[in-house]
Amino acid sequence: MKIGVPRETIAGESRTAITPDSALQLQRLGYECLIESGSGSASGFSDDTYRAVCVKVVDEATLYENSDVIAKVRPPALREIDRLRPGQTLISFFYPAQNAELLEAARVKGANVIAMDMVPRISRAQKMDALSSMANIAGYRAVIEAGNNFGRFFTGQVTAAGKVPPAKVLVIGAGVAGLAAIGTATSLGAITYAFDVRPEVAEQIESMGAQFVYLDFAEAQDGAASGGYAAPSSPEFREKQLEKFRELAPEIDIVITTALIPGRDAPKLWLADMVAMMKPGSVIIDLAAERGGNCDLTVADQRIVSDNGVIVVGYTDYPSRMAAQASTLYATNIRHMMTDLTPAKDGNVFHNMEDDVIRSATVTYQGEITYPPPPPKTKAIAAQKRQEKVKEPTPEEKRSRETAAFKAQTLSQGLLLLCATALLLVVGAYAPSSFMNHFIVFVLACFIGFQVIWNVSHSLHTPLMAVTNAISGIVILGALLQVGSGNWLVVVLSALSVLIATVNIVGGFLVTRRMLAMFQKS
Amino acid sequence: MTIGIVSAAYIAAAVLFILSLGGLSGQESAKRAVWYGILGMGLAVVATVFGPGVGHWLIILLMIAGGAVLGHYVASRVQMTEMPQLVAALHSFVGLAAVFIGVNAHIEAADVAVLDEAAKAALSGFAAILAHKTPLELAILKVEVFLGVFIGAVTFTGSVIAFGKLAGKVDGKAQKLPGGHMLNAGAAILSLILLILYGNGAGAWALVLMTLAAFFIGYHLIMGIGGADMPVVISMLNSYSGWAAAAIGFTLGNDLLIVTGALVGSSGAILSYIMCRAMNRSFVSVILGGFGTVTGPAMEISGEQIAIDADGVAAALNDADSIIIVPGYGMAVAQAQQAVSELARKLRAAGKTARFAIHPVAGRLPGHMNVLLAEAKVPYDIVLEMDEINDDFSKTDVVIVIGSNDIVNPAAQEDPNSPIAGMPVLEVWKAKQVFVSKRGQGTGYSGIENPLFYKENTRMCYGDAKVSTNSVLQLIRA
């Protein structure tokens, strides 16, 4: 079968859905590739580079006529849908929720449409997750764009010509784009802060080198409910959030907002008053501009300057601004999609509606609208375990806890001493003084034993046992004292005791020496 | 020698013993510490032999010479893997000696009691001490004798059984006669009754009967404790042998015996405590045998044990940078310590980090693994204890578990219903890859399934530890 890639019709779109590299891979799957003349030129791939890998360069009409699969980047215009024929497969971004009219048109045409933006967020489908690969580029580009508009260094420097403070960057929304922005900003040397409504991404944020901006809010929400995307937040939470942003606004140089909630307009998070609080020359990059923007002042596709000199950039075509990179990644996503559509690698599309990924991405199939898809069989992300935040105890709490522990210890020790003294007094009241003398020695020896043994190194426990064994052969003294007796039985028994106690002493010490001699340092 | 000089020698000996035990805090100072112990013992024996009231020197000389030869023979012949047996056997000697000496004290006391005043004045040595005791002191003496014999007898049979179990001469499984602990309790109560009778003038029969009861307690108590709890048992017997010596010291009025007995007794007690804490079990539950009560069904284990051969293990080792080896009793059984040491040496020579992680209760004796590895010339600074190394597992490429089971069981942390829940374990499963060398698919001593064996990053290497280590050894690139 043939895969055709027409030129993008929307003005300013520089990406393409096929690169010479991906064309080679597609040919290996058994497909023949066609492109419309000039479709790769904006990304830096000339027609000749395609011809070099046996891709046919044709005009638009021939392309639509001959291709079985049409791959595109942007959602098709109605004019493009008109060119489709029944049974033909279209793969592109489609945004079916917003483009009901297009969806209906495609259904009428009988074309099978696979929307790249509908690929579910499961591990298996990551290789074709074009939203993520584009978001990654957008995040990177957002920082570059900010740097372009920002009149200072990102990194702090102390130079002969004076000290330069580092730029402070705040990234709002730590999705793929946000994390990419954080990584780029920190690697340029900026002090980066990041905020997200999902507290569980704090770890990811910190792993990228930014500080997570914590909100003092009791019931954190479980943002992972919708497959790793953020869910709308409660009004109280929003208030807290805005309060925090107001607090940060005067010191932040660059704000990058990436907050999007699937299927809704972008939430307004950076309000006009916050912009007014910022220093002149500060930059706001609004990655949500296409969906209305996170900032009050954002105008889609425009760079505006506020009254107090804050630059608000509302471009919506960041991936397109890095067309070569974006095309490479997108073409790879398309190629992976084709691999899944061609399980036999025989150049024939097998549109398997049982497959979770393909089912979810398909929005029209055989004259039916198949959007919205049923929930995928595999859960996007394992349900988050509630992680109890271990609160760092304040110094006062620590001190009070320590004093409490100290008091408890004193109490238990005091009680123990009291009991022991009482016991000793009872013994002392009845026992003769000769016994008490020995008893004192005994108790003190126990104490010394406890103090000394705690320090014995763990690895020397066996030698310790052997030594204590040897010195417990001290019972030989008792036998020696008795052996001089006049009673023959006593003599025999004590002689035997001397014998075995000596075995103990000699054996114990010798074996200990043997063992200790083996311990060597490297 | 006057009594004053003897006392001075005793004080010196006591100080030397304390220094000797204190010196065991480090490997290097320990080598000096043994000499302190030997010196102290020599001083004490010489002072006693040449002190007042000791006769029959020929017998003493013969016995000491005989004992020394025997002791030397045993100590130089014993294999390091047989250390637990040796220690147990030596404990039994102390116990038996304590019984003999206690019985002697009884006989002497009985002899002295029938003498008239003139004869009493003519006595010397121990008999003289006895002769000068007041009736109250004699009553206390009886209690001391009784206690000394009781502890000694329990130590004796207990150590003999422990020796048998460790040497494989007695079945290592926990066994109890019908009646279980009631029998022990009965014997203990009987002993208590006999003590009261004995104190009130009953003759030697009470002492003999009690000795038999104590023999039974020692036998039955240790029979009921299984192989993996042996570290606790051995240190407990160690402690008992000390208390027995201390009790004898009270009987004879000898302070050095009391001091030494107390030192040994507390040492054993602390070791038992450390071992119990390492298993997260109370001392009582270990002594009474069996594991803690199970509160619910054990966690389901999914997955399967995946076997691997020596080639696979060697390939992973060749690729790894950091390796931790976790030895257990299985290594001692298979006598694999030389092969394991050679493996570590080769890995280190190849520029990799190879270390050993030792769980406090690995093996059958406190510190058992350390001694085996030292014998195989593993430098002690790469042998680390659990607390030192547990955080490093997540940064480790390969962990090799050789013959240990419960001490690496993740159920201790993951399954609150597991019998070993809460026991501190080596967190080997956090490493990138785990290889387990094991004889077969069975469960360990405790009979608890080990989810580690079913984990995704675990591979099982079945067979004798020595054979499989040697075959891996040949495939390691130097």
PDB file of C-alpha atoms in Angstrom, chain A residues 430-435 437-439 441-443 445-487 489-491 493-522, chain B residues 17-18 21-22 24-27 30-31 34-35 37-38 41 44 48-49 54-56 59-60 63-64 67-68 71-72 75-76 78 80 83 86-87 90-91 93-94 97 100-101 104-105 107-108 111 136-137 140 144 234-235 238 245 250 252-253 255-260 262-264 266-267 270-271 273 348 360 365-368 370-371 374-375 377 379-381 385:
ATOM      1  CA  TYR A 430      18.248 -10.466 105.900  1.00  0.00           C
ATOM      2  CA  ALA A 431      21.513 -11.527 104.307  1.00  0.00           C
ATOM      3  CA  PRO A 432      24.723 -11.589 106.307  1.00  0.00           C
ATOM      4  CA  SER A 433      27.399  -9.004 105.562  1.00  0.00           C
ATOM      5  CA  SER A 434      29.769 -11.524 103.970  1.00  0.00           C
ATOM      6  CA  PHE A 435      27.125 -12.229 101.326  1.00  0.00           C
ATOM      7  CA  ASN A 437      30.185  -7.952 100.118  1.00  0.00           C
ATOM      8  CA  HIS A 438      30.164 -10.532  97.350  1.00  0.00           C
ATOM      9  CA  PHE A 439      26.859  -9.229  96.097  1.00  0.00           C
ATOM     10  CA  VAL A 441      31.103  -7.187  93.600  1.00  0.00           C
ATOM     11  CA  PHE A 442      28.627  -9.156  91.521  1.00  0.00           C
ATOM     12  CA  VAL A 443      26.385  -6.203  90.721  1.00  0.00           C
ATOM     13  CA  ALA A 445      30.782  -6.649  87.589  1.00  0.00           C
ATOM     14  CA  CYS A 446      27.456  -6.992  85.772  1.00  0.00           C
ATOM     15  CA  PHE A 447      27.446  -3.243  85.199  1.00  0.00           C
ATOM     16  CA  ILE A 448      30.979  -3.237  83.857  1.00  0.00           C
ATOM     17  CA  GLY A 449      30.107  -6.191  81.649  1.00  0.00           C
ATOM     18  CA  PHE A 450      27.128  -4.377  80.142  1.00  0.00           C
ATOM     19  CA  GLN A 451      29.161  -1.230  79.505  1.00  0.00           C
ATOM     20  CA  VAL A 452      32.068  -3.078  77.937  1.00  0.00           C
ATOM     21  CA  ILE A 453      30.174  -5.551  75.760  1.00  0.00           C
ATOM     22  CA  TRP A 454      28.058  -2.915  73.994  1.00  0.00           C
ATOM     23  CA  ASN A 455      31.229  -1.642  72.361  1.00  0.00           C
ATOM     24  CA  VAL A 456      32.227  -4.994  70.919  1.00  0.00           C
ATOM     25  CA  SER A 457      32.247  -4.828  67.156  1.00  0.00           C
ATOM     26  CA  HIS A 458      29.555  -6.840  65.432  1.00  0.00           C
ATOM     27  CA  SER A 459      31.993  -8.817  63.333  1.00  0.00           C
ATOM     28  CA  LEU A 460      33.856  -9.961  66.444  1.00  0.00           C
ATOM     29  CA  HIS A 461      30.901 -11.631  68.099  1.00  0.00           C
ATOM     30  CA  THR A 462      32.258 -15.110  67.475  1.00  0.00           C
ATOM     31  CA  PRO A 463      35.688 -14.299  68.943  1.00  0.00           C
ATOM     32  CA  LEU A 464      33.840 -12.656  71.831  1.00  0.00           C
ATOM     33  CA  MET A 465      31.985 -15.882  72.504  1.00  0.00           C
ATOM     34  CA  ALA A 466      35.203 -17.868  72.331  1.00  0.00           C
ATOM     35  CA  VAL A 467      36.950 -15.511  74.740  1.00  0.00           C
ATOM     36  CA  THR A 468      34.091 -15.440  77.210  1.00  0.00           C
ATOM     37  CA  ASN A 469      34.074 -19.189  76.914  1.00  0.00           C
ATOM     38  CA  ALA A 470      37.723 -19.332  77.775  1.00  0.00           C
ATOM     39  CA  ILE A 471      37.427 -17.005  80.729  1.00  0.00           C
ATOM     40  CA  SER A 472      34.350 -18.767  82.017  1.00  0.00           C
ATOM     41  CA  GLY A 473      36.848 -21.583  82.452  1.00  0.00           C
ATOM     42  CA  ILE A 474      37.643 -19.573  85.582  1.00  0.00           C
ATOM     43  CA  VAL A 475      35.503 -22.154  87.390  1.00  0.00           C
ATOM     44  CA  ILE A 476      38.820 -24.011  87.511  1.00  0.00           C
ATOM     45  CA  LEU A 477      39.566 -21.899  90.585  1.00  0.00           C
ATOM     46  CA  GLY A 478      36.667 -23.486  92.408  1.00  0.00           C
ATOM     47  CA  ALA A 479      37.893 -26.950  91.498  1.00  0.00           C
ATOM     48  CA  LEU A 480      41.442 -26.080  92.514  1.00  0.00           C
ATOM     49  CA  LEU A 481      40.263 -24.902  95.900  1.00  0.00           C
ATOM     50  CA  GLN A 482      38.408 -28.171  96.456  1.00  0.00           C
ATOM     51  CA  VAL A 483      40.929 -30.634  95.140  1.00  0.00           C
ATOM     52  CA  GLY A 484      42.896 -30.595  98.377  1.00  0.00           C
ATOM     53  CA  SER A 485      39.949 -32.086 100.255  1.00  0.00           C
ATOM     54  CA  GLY A 486      40.174 -35.246 102.322  1.00  0.00           C
ATOM     55  CA  ASN A 487      37.071 -36.774 100.740  1.00  0.00           C
ATOM     56  CA  LEU A 489      34.754 -38.261  95.888  1.00  0.00           C
ATOM     57  CA  VAL A 490      35.411 -34.538  96.141  1.00  0.00           C
ATOM     58  CA  VAL A 491      38.944 -35.069  94.896  1.00  0.00           C
ATOM     59  CA  LEU A 493      35.038 -34.658  90.936  1.00  0.00           C
ATOM     60  CA  SER A 494      37.209 -31.599  91.305  1.00  0.00           C
ATOM     61  CA  ALA A 495      40.054 -33.248  89.424  1.00  0.00           C
ATOM     62  CA  LEU A 496      37.617 -33.888  86.563  1.00  0.00           C
ATOM     63  CA  SER A 497      36.475 -30.280  86.790  1.00  0.00           C
ATOM     64  CA  VAL A 498      40.057 -29.078  86.565  1.00  0.00           C
ATOM     65  CA  LEU A 499      40.524 -31.201  83.483  1.00  0.00           C
ATOM     66  CA  ILE A 500      37.502 -29.966  81.573  1.00  0.00           C
ATOM     67  CA  ALA A 501      37.932 -26.380  82.691  1.00  0.00           C
ATOM     68  CA  THR A 502      41.481 -26.474  81.375  1.00  0.00           C
ATOM     69  CA  VAL A 503      40.231 -27.793  78.041  1.00  0.00           C
ATOM     70  CA  ASN A 504      37.931 -24.829  78.036  1.00  0.00           C
ATOM     71  CA  ILE A 505      40.594 -22.298  78.871  1.00  0.00           C
ATOM     72  CA  VAL A 506      43.247 -23.553  76.493  1.00  0.00           C
ATOM     73  CA  GLY A 507      40.830 -24.400  73.692  1.00  0.00           C
ATOM     74  CA  GLY A 508      38.961 -21.121  74.035  1.00  0.00           C
ATOM     75  CA  PHE A 509      42.018 -18.881  73.986  1.00  0.00           C
ATOM     76  CA  LEU A 510      43.744 -20.769  71.194  1.00  0.00           C
ATOM     77  CA  VAL A 511      40.747 -20.757  68.917  1.00  0.00           C
ATOM     78  CA  THR A 512      40.211 -17.055  69.579  1.00  0.00           C
ATOM     79  CA  ARG A 513      43.779 -16.336  68.612  1.00  0.00           C
ATOM     80  CA  ARG A 514      43.359 -18.406  65.506  1.00  0.00           C
ATOM     81  CA  MET A 515      40.258 -16.491  64.528  1.00  0.00           C
ATOM     82  CA  LEU A 516      41.631 -13.050  65.243  1.00  0.00           C
ATOM     83  CA  ALA A 517      44.761 -13.774  63.278  1.00  0.00           C
ATOM     84  CA  MET A 518      42.554 -14.351  60.246  1.00  0.00           C
ATOM     85  CA  PHE A 519      40.999 -10.899  60.317  1.00  0.00           C
ATOM     86  CA  GLN A 520      42.953  -8.864  57.820  1.00  0.00           C
ATOM     87  CA  LYS A 521      42.609  -5.414  56.457  1.00  0.00           C
ATOM     88  CA  SER A 522      42.764  -5.040  52.696  1.00  0.00           C
TER      89      SER A 522
ATOM     90  CA  PHE B  17      39.563  -9.803  81.889  1.00  0.00           C
ATOM     91  CA  ILE B  18      37.671  -6.530  81.595  1.00  0.00           C
ATOM     92  CA  LEU B  21      36.561  -7.986  76.622  1.00  0.00           C
ATOM     93  CA  GLY B  22      36.826  -4.232  76.068  1.00  0.00           C
ATOM     94  CA  LEU B  24      37.236  -6.660  71.259  1.00  0.00           C
ATOM     95  CA  SER B  25      35.797  -3.376  70.041  1.00  0.00           C
ATOM     96  CA  GLY B  26      38.140  -3.423  67.054  1.00  0.00           C
ATOM     97  CA  GLN B  27      39.906  -6.067  64.980  1.00  0.00           C
ATOM     98  CA  ALA B  30      41.358  -7.579  69.706  1.00  0.00           C
ATOM     99  CA  LYS B  31      44.655  -9.269  68.940  1.00  0.00           C
ATOM    100  CA  VAL B  34      43.412 -12.086  73.852  1.00  0.00           C
ATOM    101  CA  TRP B  35      46.779 -11.766  75.502  1.00  0.00           C
ATOM    102  CA  GLY B  37      42.791 -12.665  78.809  1.00  0.00           C
ATOM    103  CA  ILE B  38      45.507 -15.308  78.763  1.00  0.00           C
ATOM    104  CA  MET B  41      43.848 -16.480  83.469  1.00  0.00           C
ATOM    105  CA  ALA B  44      44.529 -16.391  88.563  1.00  0.00           C
ATOM    106  CA  THR B  48      45.277 -20.135  93.353  1.00  0.00           C
ATOM    107  CA  VAL B  49      47.501 -23.148  92.959  1.00  0.00           C
ATOM    108  CA  VAL B  54      45.475 -26.252  97.994  1.00  0.00           C
ATOM    109  CA  GLY B  55      46.779 -29.789  97.999  1.00  0.00           C
ATOM    110  CA  HIS B  56      47.161 -32.829  95.745  1.00  0.00           C
ATOM    111  CA  ILE B  59      46.699 -34.465  90.440  1.00  0.00           C
ATOM    112  CA  ILE B  60      46.426 -30.788  89.588  1.00  0.00           C
ATOM    113  CA  MET B  63      44.862 -32.699  85.023  1.00  0.00           C
ATOM    114  CA  ILE B  64      46.022 -29.296  83.804  1.00  0.00           C
ATOM    115  CA  GLY B  67      43.373 -30.530  79.704  1.00  0.00           C
ATOM    116  CA  ALA B  68      45.894 -28.330  77.944  1.00  0.00           C
ATOM    117  CA  GLY B  71      42.283 -28.160  74.436  1.00  0.00           C
ATOM    118  CA  HIS B  72      45.182 -27.530  72.113  1.00  0.00           C
ATOM    119  CA  ALA B  75      41.428 -25.803  69.012  1.00  0.00           C
ATOM    120  CA  SER B  76      43.959 -26.498  66.291  1.00  0.00           C
ATOM    121  CA  VAL B  78      38.550 -27.416  64.423  1.00  0.00           C
ATOM    122  CA  MET B  80      36.006 -22.596  61.034  1.00  0.00           C
ATOM    123  CA  MET B  83      32.926 -23.021  65.307  1.00  0.00           C
ATOM    124  CA  LEU B  86      32.952 -26.019  69.327  1.00  0.00           C
ATOM    125  CA  VAL B  87      31.527 -23.098  71.230  1.00  0.00           C
ATOM    126  CA  LEU B  90      32.928 -25.700  75.459  1.00  0.00           C
ATOM    127  CA  HIS B  91      29.830 -24.294  77.128  1.00  0.00           C
ATOM    128  CA  PHE B  93      32.179 -28.190  79.899  1.00  0.00           C
ATOM    129  CA  VAL B  94      31.656 -25.101  82.003  1.00  0.00           C
ATOM    130  CA  ALA B  97      32.311 -28.325  85.929  1.00  0.00           C
ATOM    131  CA  PHE B 100      30.710 -31.008  89.958  1.00  0.00           C
ATOM    132  CA  ILE B 101      31.946 -28.112  92.018  1.00  0.00           C
ATOM    133  CA  ASN B 104      31.588 -31.004  95.976  1.00  0.00           C
ATOM    134  CA  ALA B 105      30.573 -28.020  98.021  1.00  0.00           C
ATOM    135  CA  ILE B 107      29.707 -32.942 100.224  1.00  0.00           C
ATOM    136  CA  GLU B 108      32.246 -30.777 101.997  1.00  0.00           C
ATOM    137  CA  ASP B 111      31.444 -33.466 106.053  1.00  0.00           C
ATOM    138  CA  LEU B 136      22.372 -18.204 108.313  1.00  0.00           C
ATOM    139  CA  GLU B 137      25.387 -18.178 106.035  1.00  0.00           C
ATOM    140  CA  ILE B 140      22.522 -19.043 101.985  1.00  0.00           C
ATOM    141  CA  GLU B 144      23.981 -20.833  96.201  1.00  0.00           C
ATOM    142  CA  ILE B 234      24.343 -20.199  71.822  1.00  0.00           C
ATOM    143  CA  SER B 235      24.569 -16.732  73.281  1.00  0.00           C
ATOM    144  CA  ASN B 238      27.088 -18.504  76.947  1.00  0.00           C
ATOM    145  CA  ALA B 245      30.415 -19.561  87.349  1.00  0.00           C
ATOM    146  CA  PHE B 250      29.196 -17.118  95.707  1.00  0.00           C
ATOM    147  CA  LEU B 252      33.108 -20.558  97.411  1.00  0.00           C
ATOM    148  CA  GLY B 253      33.239 -16.960  98.468  1.00  0.00           C
ATOM    149  CA  ASP B 255      35.271 -12.702  94.175  1.00  0.00           C
ATOM    150  CA  LEU B 256      37.215 -13.373  90.999  1.00  0.00           C
ATOM    151  CA  LEU B 257      34.791 -16.109  90.061  1.00  0.00           C
ATOM    152  CA  ILE B 258      31.902 -13.773  90.741  1.00  0.00           C
ATOM    153  CA  VAL B 259      33.378 -10.969  88.646  1.00  0.00           C
ATOM    154  CA  THR B 260      34.280 -13.205  85.738  1.00  0.00           C
ATOM    155  CA  ALA B 262      29.107 -11.735  85.838  1.00  0.00           C
ATOM    156  CA  LEU B 263      31.159 -10.457  82.889  1.00  0.00           C
ATOM    157  CA  VAL B 264      30.504 -13.582  80.856  1.00  0.00           C
ATOM    158  CA  SER B 266      26.154 -10.127  80.884  1.00  0.00           C
ATOM    159  CA  SER B 267      28.097 -10.584  77.659  1.00  0.00           C
ATOM    160  CA  ILE B 270      23.655  -8.724  75.521  1.00  0.00           C
ATOM    161  CA  LEU B 271      24.463 -10.975  72.590  1.00  0.00           C
ATOM    162  CA  TYR B 273      19.400  -9.388  73.083  1.00  0.00           C
ATOM    163  CA  ARG B 348      37.902  -6.396  42.936  1.00  0.00           C
ATOM    164  CA  PRO B 360      23.325 -10.053  62.495  1.00  0.00           C
ATOM    165  CA  LEU B 365      26.509 -18.184  65.798  1.00  0.00           C
ATOM    166  CA  PRO B 366      26.735 -14.453  66.371  1.00  0.00           C
ATOM    167  CA  GLY B 367      29.348 -13.196  63.921  1.00  0.00           C
ATOM    168  CA  HIS B 368      29.591 -16.615  62.241  1.00  0.00           C
ATOM    169  CA  ASN B 370      32.537 -12.737  59.641  1.00  0.00           C
ATOM    170  CA  VAL B 371      34.728 -15.531  60.937  1.00  0.00           C
ATOM    171  CA  ALA B 374      38.033 -13.904  57.581  1.00  0.00           C
ATOM    172  CA  GLU B 375      39.209 -17.491  57.318  1.00  0.00           C
ATOM    173  CA  LYS B 377      41.062 -14.095  53.673  1.00  0.00           C
ATOM    174  CA  PRO B 379      39.595  -8.264  54.198  1.00  0.00           C
ATOM    175  CA  TYR B 380      37.316  -7.172  57.030  1.00  0.00           C
ATOM    176  CA  ASP B 381      36.910  -3.637  55.750  1.00  0.00           C
ATOM    177  CA  GLU B 385      26.920  -5.020  58.669  1.00  0.00           C
TER     178      GLU B 385
END
